[in-house]
């Protein structure tokens, strides 16, 4: 199973999702292939790296990439994490499933550094819970059962 997390800039939410999904993939002894990409590549957000380190998951070696036709062709499931990516996702082959799980963009947070970092932590924690649930569910079912999970 190949899972791709898609966001606008592949700098925060999709990077966190990739990091947590890989973490739980290893924790539950699964062999899913997990990637992230963006409609554009904005670079890895340093605040995202910091809050993930606080949670014990390093994303520092991940790269900010744009979605490619080869990655789309490889994917079984594409999960969009923001409305812009959902609306602008390229046309997918019929066998590739797509779902949308929207999360607020912490990079758009305003206020003091403390307030901004709080927003990053809130989004991180929401993504953490969703990725743990997602990988647990995937590990219990076969590839053919994906539609049940997505319903």
Short mmCIF file of N, CA and C in Angstrom, two decimals:
data_model
loop_
_atom_site.label_atom_id
_atom_site.label_comp_id
_atom_site.label_asym_id
_atom_site.label_seq_id
_atom_site.Cartn_x
_atom_site.Cartn_y
_atom_site.Cartn_z
N UNK A 1 0.85 -1.18 0.00
CA UNK A 1 0.00 0.00 0.00
C UNK A 1 0.89 1.24 0.00
N UNK A 2 0.63 2.14 -0.92
CA UNK A 2 1.37 3.39 -1.03
C UNK A 2 0.42 4.53 -0.73
N UNK A 3 0.77 5.34 0.28
CA UNK A 3 -0.05 6.45 0.73
C UNK A 3 0.71 7.75 0.50
N UNK A 4 0.01 8.73 -0.08
CA UNK A 4 0.59 10.04 -0.33
C UNK A 4 -0.25 11.10 0.37
N UNK A 5 0.38 11.92 1.19
CA UNK A 5 -0.28 13.05 1.84
C UNK A 5 0.01 14.28 1.00
N UNK A 6 -1.05 15.00 0.63
CA UNK A 6 -0.92 16.14 -0.27
C UNK A 6 -1.44 17.41 0.39
N UNK A 7 -0.64 18.47 0.30
CA UNK A 7 -0.99 19.77 0.85
C UNK A 7 -0.57 20.83 -0.17
N UNK A 8 -0.81 22.07 0.14
CA UNK A 8 -0.46 23.13 -0.80
C UNK A 8 1.05 23.23 -0.99
N UNK A 9 1.79 23.43 0.10
CA UNK A 9 3.22 23.70 -0.01
C UNK A 9 4.14 22.62 0.49
N UNK A 10 3.60 21.51 0.99
CA UNK A 10 4.41 20.43 1.54
C UNK A 10 5.45 20.95 2.53
N UNK A 11 4.98 21.83 3.44
CA UNK A 11 5.90 22.40 4.41
C UNK A 11 5.52 22.10 5.86
N UNK A 12 4.22 21.92 6.15
CA UNK A 12 3.78 21.72 7.54
C UNK A 12 2.92 20.47 7.69
N UNK A 13 1.63 20.60 7.34
CA UNK A 13 0.66 19.53 7.62
C UNK A 13 1.03 18.21 6.95
N UNK A 14 1.35 18.23 5.68
CA UNK A 14 1.68 16.98 4.99
C UNK A 14 2.98 16.40 5.51
N UNK A 15 3.91 17.25 5.92
CA UNK A 15 5.16 16.78 6.50
C UNK A 15 4.91 16.10 7.85
N UNK A 16 4.04 16.71 8.67
CA UNK A 16 3.71 16.11 9.96
C UNK A 16 2.99 14.78 9.75
N UNK A 17 2.06 14.75 8.81
CA UNK A 17 1.33 13.51 8.53
C UNK A 17 2.28 12.41 8.07
N UNK A 18 3.20 12.75 7.18
CA UNK A 18 4.18 11.76 6.73
C UNK A 18 5.02 11.26 7.89
N UNK A 19 5.48 12.18 8.74
CA UNK A 19 6.31 11.79 9.87
C UNK A 19 5.58 10.86 10.84
N UNK A 20 4.36 11.23 11.22
CA UNK A 20 3.60 10.39 12.15
C UNK A 20 3.20 9.06 11.50
N UNK A 21 2.79 9.10 10.25
CA UNK A 21 2.40 7.85 9.58
C UNK A 21 3.59 6.89 9.50
N UNK A 22 4.76 7.41 9.19
CA UNK A 22 5.96 6.56 9.16
C UNK A 22 6.27 6.02 10.56
N UNK A 23 6.12 6.88 11.58
CA UNK A 23 6.36 6.45 12.95
C UNK A 23 5.45 5.29 13.33
N UNK A 24 4.13 5.43 13.07
CA UNK A 24 3.18 4.37 13.42
C UNK A 24 3.32 3.17 12.51
N UNK A 25 3.73 3.38 11.29
CA UNK A 25 4.01 2.28 10.36
C UNK A 25 5.09 1.37 10.95
N UNK A 26 6.13 1.98 11.48
CA UNK A 26 7.21 1.22 12.11
C UNK A 26 6.74 0.60 13.43
N UNK A 27 6.03 1.38 14.24
CA UNK A 27 5.56 0.91 15.55
C UNK A 27 4.69 -0.33 15.41
N UNK A 28 3.83 -0.37 14.40
CA UNK A 28 2.92 -1.49 14.19
C UNK A 28 3.46 -2.53 13.20
N UNK A 29 4.76 -2.44 12.92
CA UNK A 29 5.45 -3.42 12.06
C UNK A 29 4.75 -3.61 10.71
N UNK A 30 4.39 -2.51 10.10
CA UNK A 30 3.76 -2.54 8.78
C UNK A 30 4.80 -2.16 7.72
N UNK A 31 4.45 -2.38 6.47
CA UNK A 31 5.38 -2.03 5.40
C UNK A 31 4.72 -1.13 4.36
N UNK A 32 3.89 -0.21 4.82
CA UNK A 32 3.29 0.75 3.91
C UNK A 32 4.36 1.72 3.42
N UNK A 33 4.24 2.17 2.18
CA UNK A 33 5.12 3.22 1.67
C UNK A 33 4.39 4.54 1.87
N UNK A 34 5.05 5.48 2.51
CA UNK A 34 4.40 6.73 2.88
C UNK A 34 5.22 7.91 2.37
N UNK A 35 4.51 8.81 1.68
CA UNK A 35 5.15 9.97 1.08
C UNK A 35 4.29 11.21 1.35
N UNK A 36 4.89 12.37 1.13
CA UNK A 36 4.12 13.61 1.13
C UNK A 36 4.61 14.46 -0.03
N UNK A 37 3.73 15.33 -0.49
CA UNK A 37 4.07 16.24 -1.57
C UNK A 37 3.14 17.44 -1.49
N UNK A 38 3.42 18.43 -2.31
CA UNK A 38 2.59 19.61 -2.36
C UNK A 38 2.24 19.97 -3.78
N UNK A 39 1.22 20.77 -3.93
CA UNK A 39 0.91 21.35 -5.23
C UNK A 39 2.10 22.23 -5.64
N UNK A 40 2.73 22.83 -4.62
CA UNK A 40 3.97 23.60 -4.76
C UNK A 40 4.91 23.09 -3.68
N UNK A 41 6.17 23.48 -3.74
CA UNK A 41 7.13 23.12 -2.68
C UNK A 41 7.60 24.40 -2.00
N UNK A 42 7.21 24.59 -0.74
CA UNK A 42 7.55 25.80 0.00
C UNK A 42 8.73 25.60 0.95
N UNK A 43 9.29 24.42 1.00
CA UNK A 43 10.38 24.14 1.94
C UNK A 43 9.82 23.67 3.27
N UNK A 44 10.62 22.95 3.99
CA UNK A 44 10.23 22.41 5.29
C UNK A 44 10.15 23.56 6.31
N UNK A 45 9.01 23.71 6.97
CA UNK A 45 8.82 24.78 7.93
C UNK A 45 9.56 24.45 9.22
N UNK A 46 10.47 25.34 9.68
CA UNK A 46 11.26 25.06 10.88
C UNK A 46 10.41 24.86 12.14
N UNK A 47 9.27 25.54 12.21
CA UNK A 47 8.39 25.34 13.37
C UNK A 47 7.78 23.94 13.35
N UNK A 48 7.45 23.45 12.17
CA UNK A 48 6.92 22.09 12.07
C UNK A 48 7.98 21.09 12.52
N UNK A 49 9.20 21.30 12.10
CA UNK A 49 10.30 20.42 12.52
C UNK A 49 10.42 20.46 14.04
N UNK A 50 10.37 21.65 14.62
CA UNK A 50 10.53 21.80 16.07
C UNK A 50 9.43 21.09 16.85
N UNK A 51 8.16 21.29 16.45
CA UNK A 51 7.08 20.67 17.23
C UNK A 51 7.05 19.15 17.05
N UNK A 52 7.49 18.68 15.90
CA UNK A 52 7.57 17.23 15.71
C UNK A 52 8.69 16.65 16.58
N UNK A 53 9.81 17.35 16.68
CA UNK A 53 10.90 16.91 17.57
C UNK A 53 10.39 16.83 19.01
N UNK A 54 9.59 17.80 19.42
CA UNK A 54 9.01 17.79 20.76
C UNK A 54 8.17 16.54 20.99
N UNK A 55 7.55 16.04 19.93
CA UNK A 55 6.71 14.84 20.03
C UNK A 55 7.52 13.56 19.83
N UNK A 56 8.82 13.69 19.63
CA UNK A 56 9.68 12.52 19.48
C UNK A 56 9.75 11.95 18.09
N UNK A 57 9.31 12.72 17.09
CA UNK A 57 9.35 12.27 15.70
C UNK A 57 10.15 13.29 14.89
N UNK A 58 11.24 12.85 14.31
CA UNK A 58 12.05 13.77 13.51
C UNK A 58 11.60 13.77 12.05
N UNK A 59 11.35 14.97 11.54
CA UNK A 59 11.05 15.11 10.11
C UNK A 59 12.14 15.95 9.43
N UNK A 60 13.23 16.20 10.15
CA UNK A 60 14.28 17.08 9.65
C UNK A 60 14.90 16.60 8.35
N UNK A 61 14.89 15.30 8.10
CA UNK A 61 15.51 14.78 6.87
C UNK A 61 14.50 14.66 5.72
N UNK A 62 13.22 14.94 5.99
CA UNK A 62 12.23 14.91 4.92
C UNK A 62 12.44 16.11 4.01
N UNK A 63 11.98 15.99 2.77
CA UNK A 63 12.14 17.07 1.81
C UNK A 63 10.78 17.58 1.37
N UNK A 64 10.74 18.84 0.97
CA UNK A 64 9.53 19.46 0.46
C UNK A 64 9.51 19.25 -1.05
N UNK A 65 8.53 18.49 -1.51
CA UNK A 65 8.49 18.11 -2.93
C UNK A 65 7.16 18.47 -3.55
N UNK A 66 7.18 18.70 -4.86
CA UNK A 66 5.92 18.89 -5.59
C UNK A 66 5.43 17.53 -6.06
N UNK A 67 4.13 17.42 -6.19
CA UNK A 67 3.53 16.17 -6.64
C UNK A 67 3.98 15.91 -8.08
N UNK A 68 4.23 14.65 -8.37
CA UNK A 68 4.69 14.28 -9.71
C UNK A 68 3.79 13.18 -10.28
N UNK A 69 3.80 13.05 -11.57
CA UNK A 69 3.01 12.00 -12.20
C UNK A 69 3.48 10.62 -11.76
N UNK A 70 4.79 10.46 -11.55
CA UNK A 70 5.29 9.15 -11.12
C UNK A 70 4.81 8.81 -9.71
N UNK A 71 4.73 9.80 -8.84
CA UNK A 71 4.24 9.56 -7.48
C UNK A 71 2.74 9.25 -7.50
N UNK A 72 2.00 9.95 -8.33
CA UNK A 72 0.56 9.67 -8.46
C UNK A 72 0.36 8.24 -8.96
N UNK A 73 1.13 7.85 -9.96
CA UNK A 73 0.99 6.51 -10.55
C UNK A 73 1.32 5.42 -9.54
N UNK A 74 2.22 5.72 -8.62
CA UNK A 74 2.65 4.76 -7.61
C UNK A 74 1.65 4.63 -6.46
N UNK A 75 0.88 5.70 -6.20
CA UNK A 75 0.01 5.76 -5.02
C UNK A 75 -1.22 4.87 -5.15
N UNK A 76 -1.63 4.31 -4.01
CA UNK A 76 -2.92 3.64 -3.88
C UNK A 76 -3.95 4.59 -3.29
N UNK A 77 -3.47 5.49 -2.43
CA UNK A 77 -4.35 6.41 -1.72
C UNK A 77 -3.68 7.77 -1.60
N UNK A 78 -4.42 8.82 -1.96
CA UNK A 78 -3.95 10.19 -1.77
C UNK A 78 -4.88 10.84 -0.76
N UNK A 79 -4.27 11.41 0.28
CA UNK A 79 -5.03 12.09 1.32
C UNK A 79 -4.67 13.57 1.27
N UNK A 80 -5.66 14.40 0.92
CA UNK A 80 -5.43 15.84 0.91
C UNK A 80 -5.69 16.38 2.31
N UNK A 81 -4.86 17.32 2.72
CA UNK A 81 -4.92 17.84 4.09
C UNK A 81 -5.33 19.30 4.15
N UNK A 82 -5.60 19.91 3.00
CA UNK A 82 -6.09 21.28 2.96
C UNK A 82 -7.01 21.44 1.76
N UNK A 83 -7.90 22.40 1.85
CA UNK A 83 -8.89 22.60 0.80
C UNK A 83 -8.27 22.93 -0.55
N UNK A 84 -7.20 23.72 -0.55
CA UNK A 84 -6.55 24.09 -1.81
C UNK A 84 -6.00 22.87 -2.52
N UNK A 85 -5.37 21.98 -1.78
CA UNK A 85 -4.83 20.76 -2.39
C UNK A 85 -5.97 19.85 -2.86
N UNK A 86 -7.04 19.80 -2.09
CA UNK A 86 -8.19 18.98 -2.48
C UNK A 86 -8.78 19.51 -3.79
N UNK A 87 -8.92 20.83 -3.89
CA UNK A 87 -9.50 21.44 -5.09
C UNK A 87 -8.57 21.38 -6.30
N UNK A 88 -7.27 21.34 -6.06
CA UNK A 88 -6.30 21.40 -7.15
C UNK A 88 -5.53 20.11 -7.37
N UNK A 89 -5.99 19.04 -6.77
CA UNK A 89 -5.33 17.74 -6.95
C UNK A 89 -5.43 17.36 -8.42
N UNK A 90 -4.33 16.92 -9.01
CA UNK A 90 -4.37 16.51 -10.41
C UNK A 90 -5.36 15.36 -10.62
N UNK A 91 -5.77 15.17 -11.85
CA UNK A 91 -6.64 14.05 -12.20
C UNK A 91 -5.92 12.75 -11.87
N UNK A 92 -6.63 11.85 -11.22
CA UNK A 92 -6.03 10.60 -10.74
C UNK A 92 -6.47 9.42 -11.59
N UNK A 93 -5.61 8.43 -11.73
CA UNK A 93 -6.04 7.19 -12.39
C UNK A 93 -7.19 6.57 -11.58
N UNK A 94 -8.09 5.84 -12.25
CA UNK A 94 -9.26 5.28 -11.55
C UNK A 94 -8.93 4.41 -10.34
N UNK A 95 -7.80 3.74 -10.34
CA UNK A 95 -7.47 2.85 -9.23
C UNK A 95 -6.99 3.59 -7.98
N UNK A 96 -6.64 4.87 -8.11
CA UNK A 96 -6.13 5.65 -6.98
C UNK A 96 -7.30 6.28 -6.24
N UNK A 97 -7.39 5.97 -4.96
CA UNK A 97 -8.44 6.53 -4.09
C UNK A 97 -7.96 7.89 -3.57
N UNK A 98 -8.91 8.80 -3.35
CA UNK A 98 -8.56 10.10 -2.76
C UNK A 98 -9.59 10.43 -1.68
N UNK A 99 -9.08 10.87 -0.54
CA UNK A 99 -9.95 11.37 0.53
C UNK A 99 -9.38 12.69 1.03
N UNK A 100 -10.22 13.44 1.72
CA UNK A 100 -9.81 14.74 2.24
C UNK A 100 -9.98 14.77 3.76
N UNK A 101 -8.90 15.09 4.44
CA UNK A 101 -8.92 15.33 5.88
C UNK A 101 -8.34 16.72 6.10
N UNK A 102 -9.18 17.71 6.27
CA UNK A 102 -8.70 19.08 6.39
C UNK A 102 -8.20 19.42 7.79
N UNK A 103 -7.07 20.10 7.82
CA UNK A 103 -6.50 20.63 9.06
C UNK A 103 -6.17 22.10 8.84
N UNK A 104 -6.32 22.91 9.87
CA UNK A 104 -5.95 24.33 9.77
C UNK A 104 -4.46 24.44 9.46
N UNK A 105 -4.10 25.49 8.74
CA UNK A 105 -2.70 25.72 8.39
C UNK A 105 -2.01 26.48 9.51
N UNK A 106 -1.13 25.82 10.26
CA UNK A 106 -0.46 26.52 11.36
C UNK A 106 0.47 27.62 10.86
N UNK A 107 0.93 27.53 9.62
CA UNK A 107 1.81 28.57 9.08
C UNK A 107 1.09 29.90 8.93
N UNK A 108 -0.23 29.88 8.96
CA UNK A 108 -1.00 31.12 8.85
C UNK A 108 -1.36 31.70 10.22
N UNK A 109 -0.90 31.06 11.29
CA UNK A 109 -1.20 31.53 12.64
C UNK A 109 -0.60 32.92 12.85
N UNK A 110 -1.32 33.73 13.58
CA UNK A 110 -0.88 35.10 13.90
C UNK A 110 -0.72 35.24 15.41
N UNK A 111 0.05 36.22 15.81
CA UNK A 111 0.22 36.50 17.23
C UNK A 111 1.67 36.43 17.64
N UNK A 112 1.87 36.27 18.94
CA UNK A 112 3.22 36.16 19.47
C UNK A 112 3.81 34.81 19.05
N UNK A 113 5.10 34.67 19.22
CA UNK A 113 5.75 33.39 18.90
C UNK A 113 5.13 32.26 19.71
N UNK A 114 4.81 32.53 20.96
CA UNK A 114 4.18 31.52 21.82
C UNK A 114 2.81 31.11 21.27
N UNK A 115 2.03 32.07 20.81
CA UNK A 115 0.70 31.77 20.24
C UNK A 115 0.81 31.00 18.93
N UNK A 116 1.77 31.37 18.12
CA UNK A 116 1.98 30.67 16.85
C UNK A 116 2.41 29.23 17.10
N UNK A 117 3.34 29.05 18.04
CA UNK A 117 3.80 27.70 18.34
C UNK A 117 2.67 26.86 18.94
N UNK A 118 1.80 27.48 19.69
CA UNK A 118 0.64 26.75 20.22
C UNK A 118 -0.21 26.21 19.08
N UNK A 119 -0.43 27.01 18.04
CA UNK A 119 -1.20 26.55 16.88
C UNK A 119 -0.52 25.38 16.19
N UNK A 120 0.80 25.45 16.06
CA UNK A 120 1.54 24.33 15.47
C UNK A 120 1.36 23.07 16.31
N UNK A 121 1.40 23.21 17.63
CA UNK A 121 1.24 22.04 18.51
C UNK A 121 -0.18 21.47 18.44
N UNK A 122 -1.17 22.33 18.35
CA UNK A 122 -2.56 21.87 18.25
C UNK A 122 -2.74 21.06 16.97
N UNK A 123 -2.28 21.60 15.85
CA UNK A 123 -2.41 20.89 14.57
C UNK A 123 -1.59 19.59 14.60
N UNK A 124 -0.40 19.66 15.16
CA UNK A 124 0.43 18.45 15.29
C UNK A 124 -0.31 17.36 16.05
N UNK A 125 -0.92 17.73 17.17
CA UNK A 125 -1.60 16.73 18.00
C UNK A 125 -2.82 16.14 17.29
N UNK A 126 -3.54 16.96 16.54
CA UNK A 126 -4.69 16.45 15.77
C UNK A 126 -4.23 15.48 14.69
N UNK A 127 -3.15 15.83 14.01
CA UNK A 127 -2.60 14.95 12.97
C UNK A 127 -2.08 13.67 13.59
N UNK A 128 -1.45 13.75 14.74
CA UNK A 128 -0.94 12.57 15.44
C UNK A 128 -2.08 11.57 15.70
N UNK A 129 -3.17 12.06 16.27
CA UNK A 129 -4.30 11.17 16.58
C UNK A 129 -4.85 10.53 15.31
N UNK A 130 -4.99 11.32 14.26
CA UNK A 130 -5.55 10.81 13.00
C UNK A 130 -4.62 9.78 12.37
N UNK A 131 -3.32 10.02 12.40
CA UNK A 131 -2.36 9.08 11.79
C UNK A 131 -2.29 7.78 12.58
N UNK A 132 -2.35 7.87 13.90
CA UNK A 132 -2.34 6.65 14.71
C UNK A 132 -3.55 5.80 14.37
N UNK A 133 -4.73 6.42 14.35
CA UNK A 133 -5.96 5.70 14.00
C UNK A 133 -5.86 5.12 12.59
N UNK A 134 -5.40 5.90 11.65
CA UNK A 134 -5.33 5.49 10.25
C UNK A 134 -4.42 4.28 10.06
N UNK A 135 -3.22 4.33 10.61
CA UNK A 135 -2.28 3.21 10.45
C UNK A 135 -2.79 1.98 11.20
N UNK A 136 -3.40 2.16 12.37
CA UNK A 136 -4.00 1.02 13.08
C UNK A 136 -5.07 0.36 12.21
N UNK A 137 -5.93 1.17 11.61
CA UNK A 137 -6.99 0.62 10.78
C UNK A 137 -6.44 -0.08 9.54
N UNK A 138 -5.48 0.56 8.88
CA UNK A 138 -4.87 -0.06 7.70
C UNK A 138 -4.21 -1.39 8.04
N UNK A 139 -3.60 -1.46 9.21
CA UNK A 139 -2.89 -2.69 9.58
C UNK A 139 -3.85 -3.84 9.86
N UNK A 140 -5.13 -3.53 10.12
CA UNK A 140 -6.13 -4.56 10.40
C UNK A 140 -6.82 -5.08 9.14
N UNK A 141 -6.66 -4.38 8.04
CA UNK A 141 -7.39 -4.77 6.83
C UNK A 141 -6.47 -4.89 5.64
N UNK A 142 -6.94 -5.57 4.64
CA UNK A 142 -6.19 -5.73 3.41
C UNK A 142 -6.42 -4.56 2.48
N UNK A 143 -5.62 -4.51 1.42
CA UNK A 143 -5.72 -3.44 0.43
C UNK A 143 -7.11 -3.39 -0.18
N UNK A 144 -7.74 -4.53 -0.36
CA UNK A 144 -9.07 -4.58 -0.94
C UNK A 144 -10.14 -4.01 -0.04
N UNK A 145 -9.84 -3.87 1.25
CA UNK A 145 -10.79 -3.34 2.22
C UNK A 145 -10.69 -1.83 2.37
N UNK A 146 -9.87 -1.20 1.56
CA UNK A 146 -9.63 0.24 1.69
C UNK A 146 -10.93 1.04 1.59
N UNK A 147 -11.82 0.63 0.74
CA UNK A 147 -13.09 1.37 0.58
C UNK A 147 -13.89 1.38 1.88
N UNK A 148 -13.84 0.31 2.66
CA UNK A 148 -14.54 0.28 3.94
C UNK A 148 -13.99 1.34 4.89
N UNK A 149 -12.67 1.49 4.88
CA UNK A 149 -12.01 2.46 5.75
C UNK A 149 -12.37 3.87 5.33
N UNK A 150 -12.50 4.10 4.04
CA UNK A 150 -12.74 5.44 3.53
C UNK A 150 -14.20 5.87 3.60
N UNK A 151 -15.09 4.92 3.84
CA UNK A 151 -16.53 5.24 3.86
C UNK A 151 -16.91 6.06 5.08
#
